[in-house]
CSV table of C-alpha atoms in Angstrom, one decimal:
chain,number,residue,atom,x,y,z
A,300,MET,CA,123.4,-243.7,14.9
A,301,LYS,CA,120.8,-243.5,12.2
A,302,THR,CA,118.7,-240.3,12.3
A,303,LEU,CA,115.5,-239.2,10.7
A,304,VAL,CA,114.4,-235.6,10.5
A,305,VAL,CA,110.6,-235.2,10.3
A,306,PHE,CA,109.4,-231.7,9.7
A,307,TYR,CA,106.5,-229.4,8.5
A,308,SER,CA,107.3,-226.0,7.0
A,309,TYR,CA,104.8,-223.5,5.8
A,310,GLY,CA,107.4,-221.2,4.4
A,311,ASN,CA,111.0,-222.2,4.1
A,312,ASN,CA,112.6,-221.5,7.4
A,313,THR,CA,111.9,-224.8,9.0
A,314,ARG,CA,112.6,-226.7,5.7
A,315,THR,CA,115.9,-225.0,5.3
A,316,LEU,CA,117.0,-226.1,8.8
A,317,ALA,CA,115.7,-229.6,8.2
A,318,ARG,CA,117.8,-229.9,5.0
A,319,THR,CA,120.8,-228.5,6.7
A,320,LEU,CA,120.5,-231.2,9.3
A,321,LYS,CA,120.0,-233.9,6.6
A,322,GLU,CA,123.2,-232.8,4.9
A,323,SER,CA,125.3,-232.3,8.0
A,324,ILE,CA,124.5,-235.5,9.9
A,325,ASN,CA,123.6,-237.7,6.9
A,326,ALA,CA,120.0,-238.1,8.1
A,327,ASP,CA,117.0,-239.2,6.2
A,328,LEU,CA,114.2,-236.6,5.7
A,329,VAL,CA,110.4,-236.7,5.8
A,330,ASP,CA,108.6,-233.5,4.7
A,331,LEU,CA,105.1,-233.6,6.2
A,332,GLN,CA,102.3,-232.3,4.1
A,333,PRO,CA,98.6,-231.7,4.8
A,334,VAL,CA,96.1,-233.4,2.5
A,335,MET,CA,94.4,-230.0,2.0
A,336,LEU,CA,97.2,-227.4,1.3
A,337,TYR,CA,97.0,-224.2,3.3
A,338,THR,CA,96.5,-220.9,1.6
A,339,THR,CA,99.6,-219.2,0.3
A,340,ASN,CA,98.2,-215.9,1.5
A,341,TYR,CA,100.0,-215.5,4.9
A,342,GLN,CA,97.6,-213.0,6.3
A,343,GLU,CA,94.6,-215.3,5.5
A,344,LEU,CA,96.4,-218.2,7.2
A,345,VAL,CA,97.1,-216.1,10.3
A,346,ALA,CA,93.5,-215.0,10.6
A,347,SER,CA,92.2,-218.5,10.1
A,348,GLU,CA,94.6,-220.1,12.6
A,349,GLU,CA,94.0,-217.5,15.2
A,350,LYS,CA,90.3,-218.4,15.2
A,351,LYS,CA,91.2,-222.1,15.7
A,352,LYS,CA,94.1,-221.7,18.1
A,353,ASN,CA,92.3,-223.2,21.1
A,354,GLN,CA,90.9,-226.2,19.2
A,355,LYS,CA,94.1,-228.3,19.0
A,356,GLU,CA,93.2,-229.1,15.5
A,357,ILE,CA,94.2,-232.4,13.9
A,358,VAL,CA,94.4,-232.3,10.1
A,359,PRO,CA,94.7,-235.2,7.7
A,360,ILE,CA,98.3,-235.5,6.5
A,361,LYS,CA,99.6,-237.2,3.5
A,362,GLU,CA,100.8,-240.8,4.2
A,363,VAL,CA,104.4,-241.2,5.2
A,364,ASN,CA,106.1,-244.5,5.1
A,365,ILE,CA,108.6,-244.6,8.0
A,366,LEU,CA,110.2,-247.8,9.2
A,367,PHE,CA,110.8,-246.6,12.7
A,368,SER,CA,113.0,-249.6,13.5
A,369,LYS,CA,115.7,-248.2,11.2
A,370,TYR,CA,116.2,-245.1,13.4
A,371,ASP,CA,117.8,-244.6,16.8
A,372,ARG,CA,117.1,-240.8,16.7
A,373,ILE,CA,114.3,-238.7,15.5
A,374,ILE,CA,114.5,-234.9,15.1
A,375,LEU,CA,111.2,-233.1,14.8
A,376,GLY,CA,110.9,-229.6,13.2
A,377,THR,CA,107.9,-227.3,13.2
A,378,PRO,CA,107.0,-223.6,13.1
A,379,VAL,CA,105.0,-222.1,15.9
A,380,TRP,CA,101.4,-221.0,15.0
A,381,TRP,CA,99.6,-219.0,17.6
A,382,TYR,CA,102.0,-220.2,20.4
A,383,GLN,CA,101.6,-223.9,19.6
A,384,ILE,CA,102.8,-226.5,17.2
A,385,THR,CA,101.2,-226.6,13.8
A,386,PRO,CA,98.2,-228.9,13.2
A,387,VAL,CA,100.3,-230.9,10.7
A,388,MET,CA,102.9,-231.7,13.4
A,389,ARG,CA,100.2,-232.4,15.9
A,390,SER,CA,98.6,-234.9,13.5
A,391,PHE,CA,102.0,-236.7,13.0
A,392,LEU,CA,102.6,-236.9,16.8
A,393,THR,CA,99.1,-238.1,17.4
A,394,LYS,CA,99.5,-240.9,14.8
A,395,TYR,CA,103.0,-242.0,15.7
A,396,GLN,CA,103.3,-241.2,19.4
A,397,GLU,CA,103.9,-244.8,20.5
A,398,GLN,CA,106.6,-245.4,17.9
A,399,LEU,CA,108.4,-242.2,18.9
A,400,LYS,CA,108.5,-243.0,22.6
A,401,ALA,CA,111.0,-245.8,22.0
A,402,LYS,CA,113.5,-243.3,20.3
A,403,GLU,CA,115.8,-240.5,21.3
A,404,VAL,CA,113.7,-237.5,20.2
A,405,TYR,CA,115.0,-234.0,19.6
A,406,ALA,CA,113.2,-230.9,18.3
A,407,PHE,CA,113.7,-227.5,16.8
A,408,ILE,CA,110.8,-225.0,16.7
A,409,THR,CA,111.0,-222.0,14.5
A,410,ASN,CA,109.2,-218.8,15.6
A,411,GLY,CA,109.0,-215.1,15.2
A,412,GLY,CA,109.8,-214.1,18.7
A,413,TRP,CA,108.0,-216.3,21.2
A,414,ILE,CA,107.7,-220.1,21.3
A,415,GLY,CA,104.6,-220.0,23.5
A,416,HIS,CA,103.5,-223.4,24.6
A,417,ALA,CA,104.8,-225.3,21.6
A,418,LYS,CA,107.6,-227.1,23.5
A,419,GLU,CA,105.3,-228.2,26.3
A,420,GLU,CA,102.7,-229.3,23.7
A,421,MET,CA,105.3,-231.4,21.9
A,422,GLU,CA,106.4,-233.0,25.1
A,423,SER,CA,102.8,-234.0,25.9
A,424,TYR,CA,103.2,-236.5,23.0
A,425,VAL,CA,106.8,-237.6,23.5
A,426,PRO,CA,109.7,-236.9,25.9
A,427,LEU,CA,112.3,-234.7,24.2
A,428,LYS,CA,116.0,-235.0,24.9
A,429,LYS,CA,116.5,-231.4,23.7
A,430,CYS,CA,114.4,-228.7,22.1
A,431,LEU,CA,115.7,-225.6,20.4
A,432,SER,CA,113.6,-222.5,20.0
A,433,LEU,CA,115.0,-220.7,16.9
A,434,GLU,CA,113.9,-217.2,16.3
A,435,PHE,CA,113.6,-215.6,12.9
A,436,ASP,CA,113.1,-212.0,11.7
A,437,GLY,CA,111.2,-212.9,8.4
A,438,ASN,CA,113.6,-215.3,6.7
A,439,ALA,CA,116.7,-214.4,8.6
A,440,MET,CA,117.5,-216.4,11.7
A,441,ARG,CA,118.6,-214.2,14.7
A,442,LYS,CA,122.3,-214.4,15.6
A,443,GLN,CA,121.8,-216.2,18.9
A,444,SER,CA,119.5,-218.8,17.4
A,445,LYS,CA,122.0,-219.4,14.6
A,446,GLU,CA,124.7,-220.0,17.1
A,447,GLU,CA,122.4,-222.4,19.1
A,448,PHE,CA,121.5,-224.2,15.8
A,449,ASP,CA,125.2,-224.6,14.8
A,450,ASN,CA,126.0,-226.0,18.2
A,451,PHE,CA,123.0,-228.4,17.9
A,452,VAL,CA,124.3,-229.6,14.6
A,453,ARG,CA,127.8,-230.2,16.0
A,454,GLU,CA,126.2,-232.1,18.9
A,455,MET,CA,124.2,-234.3,16.6
A,456,GLU,CA,127.3,-235.0,14.5
A,457,SER,CA,129.2,-236.1,17.6
A,458,LEU,CA,126.6,-238.6,18.7
């Protein structure tokens, strides 16, 4: 089964997990990027995104060349920003919603303690076979989340 991991990562938590999946299950990888990069000042970003949290913002993302017909399974990865998926992931899902509906879609969502409405928002674009909520304390994944991720990787390897 050919797999594509599509992710957005502001820091490195989501990126690290996406790369782990790539290596573990021999998947292809697409790192989504906004056209206009976000500030590197985390506190500024938090303040800005809090003001926009109810807008369901769509941002321009850099072009990705994905030949969806090559893949049976897509794994999406995104952090949670103010209890919802990032604008970058929302933009990807908006643009490629129809292509994703024909695939087995899984997701992992990184967060600092509460996933909020991120899973439901993602499922409003595409049905998910499975969605993991992976909690972090800073850059360290919590033990229970680490175990769930390891089980997820084993499951993906066996499919």
